[in-house]
Amino acid sequence: MKSATWLIHMMLPYRRRIILALILSSLTVTSHIGLMATSSYLLARAALHPPVLDLMVTIVGVRFFGISRAVFRYLERYVAHDVTFRVLSQIRVKFYQAIEPLAPARLLNFRSADLLRRIVADVEIQQNLFLRVMSPPIVALLVLSGYGFFLARYDLRFTAILAAGFLMAGLLIPWIVKSLSRGVGLSIVALKTKLNTQVADSLLGMTELVAYGQAQSQLISVRHTNERLTDQQRRNAWQTAFSSALTWMIGNLSMWFILILGIMLVEQGKLSGVNLGMLALGTLSSFEAIVPLAQVPHHLEQNQAAAERLLELIQAQPTVKDHQSMVSIPKDMSLVFKEVSFKYGEREPWALHRLSFKIPQRGKVAIVGASGAGKTSVVNLLLRFWEFDQGSIELGGHSLRDYSQQEARNYVGVVTQRTHIFNATIHENLLLANPEASDEDVKSAAQKAKLHDFIQSLPKGYDSFVGEGGFKLSGGQRQRLAIARVLLKNAPILILDEAMEGLDPITERDVWEEVYKLMEGRTTLVITHQLTGLEKMDEILVLDKGQVVERGKHGELLEQNGFYRRLWNSRVALHAAT
Amino acid sequence: MFDKRLIREGRSVWRFLLLTISLSIGIALLAVAQAWFFSGVVSRVFLEGANLKETWNFLLMILAIIITRAIFQWGSEVSAFEVASYIKLNLRERLLKHIMSLGPLYTRGERSGELISTVIDGIEALEDYFSKYLPQLLLAAGIPFVILCFVFPRDWKSGVILLVTGPLIPIFMMLIGKLAEKKSLQQWKDLSWMSAHFLDILQGLTTLKVFGQAKNQTRVIERVSESFRRSTLSVLRIAFLSALMLEFLATISTALVAVTIGLRLVNGTLSYSSGLFLLLLAPEFYTPLRTLGLNFHAGLSGVNAAARIFEILDAPLHNEENVNQTEFKTDTPALPGNFQITFQDVSLTYQAGGAPVLKGINLSINSGEQIAIVGPSGGGKTSVAQLLLGFINPTSGNIQINGVSLNRISKEKLLNEIAYVPQNTYLFAGSVAENIRLGRPSAGFEDLVRAAQEASAHEFIMKLPEGYETYLGEGGTRLSGGQAQRIALARAFLKNAQLLILDEATSSLDLESEKYVQEALARLLQGRTALIIAHRLDTVFQADRILVMDQGQIVEAGTHMELVREQGLYHSFLKEYRGEIG
């Protein structure tokens, strides 16, 4: 229900357009009623052979309704969809605004494909909320009261029959169908998911399936799921057909009862026979307003599920919060970790346990260790993506928590293997680091990162598109772009987080040259599991399971004949032959 | 819109199709009858002053017709579902089977996502084609004709109005539909573009935050979303316009019919009951045409989906020829105790006209031997394994086992004798146990655990939340690269085949996994014939023979020591690498 309130809140600013859409929608149905009612009235009048002039008003009425219905329908659809898409656009913006502070800590458990599905598909489904969930009952109610009022002028019992028909077709049948189909919808969704998984398994895991001779049995299990899905879909189809046939029948039965009541009234002289056909056919036409009601529960269910998925993230609290009124200016660019402990979740093991180190201004420290040793956690804490549990981190003599998230990040330049290259021009990708940078600045950063010549060789130079629809950057070029970004940002602290991962040895050596230049004059933290380029470090920390097991300079650590030495030796065997 | 091959699919369920159509025609006839009785009742009460008793028979007839029509309506929808569901079930199975027969090479890379959506959503799109569009197409031709048969004898003028305006509806529909098709393609592109844009931002959110640009993206989201709204509306406007035309034609003609009849009634050239009857028939005339218009889109997406489905089904199976040669296949076991596999002058080109991946390869593998293939990536190493597994046939040359051509050996039997550990292990949605059982589905739990132990996987499996019953794959527990590899090795242990084909993973593992994987590999290789596509040097040292491949050719062959002495490509690999870290 929370999700419904939220969605309605999103719609409030557009209430005028919404009301207009509802009125237009009711007028569409009214025109339909009007056409059939005035037509049959015209025939009945004409059957009494009056002068043609007497019929002119009715004839104009018939022609008016003949045209107006199509026009109203067009306007109604246009207005309703326009307002719906305006709301959707707002929902997307709200969703993004809500998840932005959550990244990356709270979004760790969501794949980007899942988030994308929410911001695109789950939002897209919300278009049904107004068009298929909220609008139909309101329109039905408007038509019921409008036409009911018209019928009441002849006899109140006509209105009673109409109301009974509307209630049965509009409330009772959807309710019956909903209780009948309880579970069917869910099991269709579940089976579809299962089918999807099995088909994905069949195609993505085909190598294994074929090699292990399991292709046939996989096909059989897909068939099995497919058959079960068909069975559920059949149940669903039976119910849908049942409800639409029943709705149609109730409309006709209402007409039938109106006809009988009409005949009785004519017999008693309380109703002119001229009106008989008009009342009956008008009633039948008014049931057009009921037809979309049958699908309301179905759409409501879908809508709610999607809305809840959206709200789940919109209402999530960010892990890290900025304190109020914090203005800290670092005294220098030193970094200190004191007994820092951190875990990703209550029940998780320590990712870092009592980690202490100090990097003086312009100092160079490396953290090495196998994957899962906790190296990346250090970066996550420094960038204030996560909040540490115990100990303290100081930047320039102040606690890191005294800086706002954005301020803390402003002091830090990061080169990581995960640097995202946006599907935009090279120029835009570089400008990201410093939107105010001049073309000269961008060019000089690219030159320093040894990327300039390559960019110049592209047909469109700095305006060439990267990624989809453009060209792909090689691993080395990506890293150089990341370096150029850091140069543009010109942050006093530099973090290299597995920056050389995935580069071939020759490229790696070249990139290191640029990195060494980048380190000059900056406080540097290098995070790596490869041991190249560490000779120039002031200190190397060897991390295992969140704790420092060895520390010292490269030469010292090699002499210690411990973990670092073993890592060093195993590189011979580890390195790819290709 | 009337895809011949799709219609052919309908043949197998022609009974249900016929039932759907007959019931619908029945409904139309009942509608005519209902209109006739209704106009009769109203006219008798209105003009002849008949009372309820005198019209009771007619009224009961109307009631009976209403109920029968409802039943028919239900029946026609249900039987339309049967048509669609049978075809969907059948076609989906055929499609998946065909893709599986095309083999792993067909689904390589990024195409798999598109294939999955064709098998799932593409097939689903056929439902509306068969349950709504196709029957409606036939009804739109039949029912108006039936109605006209009743209209013309009574009032030819009304008949002419219907006859002239009726065909306009499908014509308008087609004209506008063509326009909408172009627009909706554009719309589809816009949606993909919007999705791509959002995905880009979502994936780069961390990067954006590091550079303090994340908040600014709100404006971009707003802009993209807004332009999508505009383009959607411009597409919808055309759809609405087509609806307007359909609606307009139907209602204005009904109005015209009403006025025409009205004037004839005034002149006394038509009876009131006939006039009312004709008025009621007008909507019945247009309904099937309008419904067809509404389902035009379902037809369109069905035909588009079908085009892709049949394109896949038409992809020729590469091993079709040896299916025909089944009779020549020998009965002897695929891999006798003592075997020799030979490649004679084998060349391979993936796509006709493309660059060859293998150029005249000659090699032999004797039982008991362990052979490593090394070389730069793209040198054709993996293709050798794919040929041996029968995933693809050589473009020229011959592969033989003990002198018998691979074509003449039952693929199934051969695969029974081979354990293949591919480069990237795929974990299926299912428990750890089910994933390992892939190696031998009939294996008991004890064998399973033994295989896991030998693969150094047992320990980490026991640490998983539910041990061997822990759910893996999409939505399940995610394993690290090294753990997944050990599951793959457990599969191979469980299969216990004579010949092992190993495509080593390139991605670097964490230290601990690395150690375990190496230990397990050493155990697995013991006493088995193996073809190892090596990415690491230490596995290579122990091989009986090392083949160095470059650009589709074997450039060097020999033991480690021999190759080092030769000072060739292998030697420079070793040197370059050692120099790098030394």
Short mmCIF file of N, CA and C in Angstrom, two decimals, chain A residues 2 60 128 152 243 264 319 359 371 411 429 439 460 476 554 567:
data_model
loop_
_atom_site.label_atom_id
_atom_site.label_comp_id
_atom_site.label_asym_id
_atom_site.label_seq_id
_atom_site.Cartn_x
_atom_site.Cartn_y
_atom_site.Cartn_z
N LYS A 2 2.03 1.13 0.65
CA LYS A 2 2.97 2.24 0.70
C LYS A 2 3.31 2.69 -0.72
N VAL A 60 -29.24 15.49 -36.33
CA VAL A 60 -27.98 16.16 -35.99
C VAL A 60 -27.32 15.46 -34.81
N ASN A 128 0.75 1.54 -16.52
CA ASN A 128 -0.56 0.91 -16.37
C ASN A 128 -1.33 1.45 -15.19
N ALA A 152 -33.05 7.41 -14.75
CA ALA A 152 -33.93 7.74 -13.62
C ALA A 152 -35.05 8.69 -14.04
N SER A 243 -14.20 -14.76 -17.68
CA SER A 243 -14.57 -13.44 -17.18
C SER A 243 -15.06 -12.55 -18.31
N MET A 264 -43.27 -3.66 -19.67
CA MET A 264 -44.28 -3.56 -18.61
C MET A 264 -44.76 -2.13 -18.45
N THR A 319 24.76 4.05 3.38
CA THR A 319 25.64 3.56 4.43
C THR A 319 26.38 4.71 5.11
N ILE A 359 51.02 7.20 5.85
CA ILE A 359 51.73 7.69 4.66
C ILE A 359 51.94 9.17 4.85
N SER A 371 43.81 -12.11 -3.53
CA SER A 371 42.46 -11.55 -3.60
C SER A 371 41.68 -12.00 -2.37
N TYR A 411 40.07 15.13 -2.77
CA TYR A 411 41.51 15.10 -2.54
C TYR A 411 42.17 13.87 -3.16
N ASN A 429 34.78 12.02 -21.84
CA ASN A 429 35.26 11.08 -20.84
C ASN A 429 36.37 11.69 -19.99
N ASP A 439 40.27 23.14 -23.23
CA ASP A 439 40.75 22.18 -24.23
C ASP A 439 42.25 21.97 -24.10
N LYS A 460 38.16 11.29 -35.82
CA LYS A 460 37.53 12.47 -35.24
C LYS A 460 38.29 13.01 -34.03
N GLY A 476 45.62 -1.12 -22.18
CA GLY A 476 46.61 -0.09 -21.88
C GLY A 476 46.05 1.31 -22.09
N HIS A 554 60.88 -3.44 -0.20
CA HIS A 554 60.94 -4.58 -1.11
C HIS A 554 62.10 -5.53 -0.78
N LEU A 567 55.22 -15.28 -2.52
CA LEU A 567 54.48 -14.63 -3.61
C LEU A 567 55.41 -14.38 -4.78
#
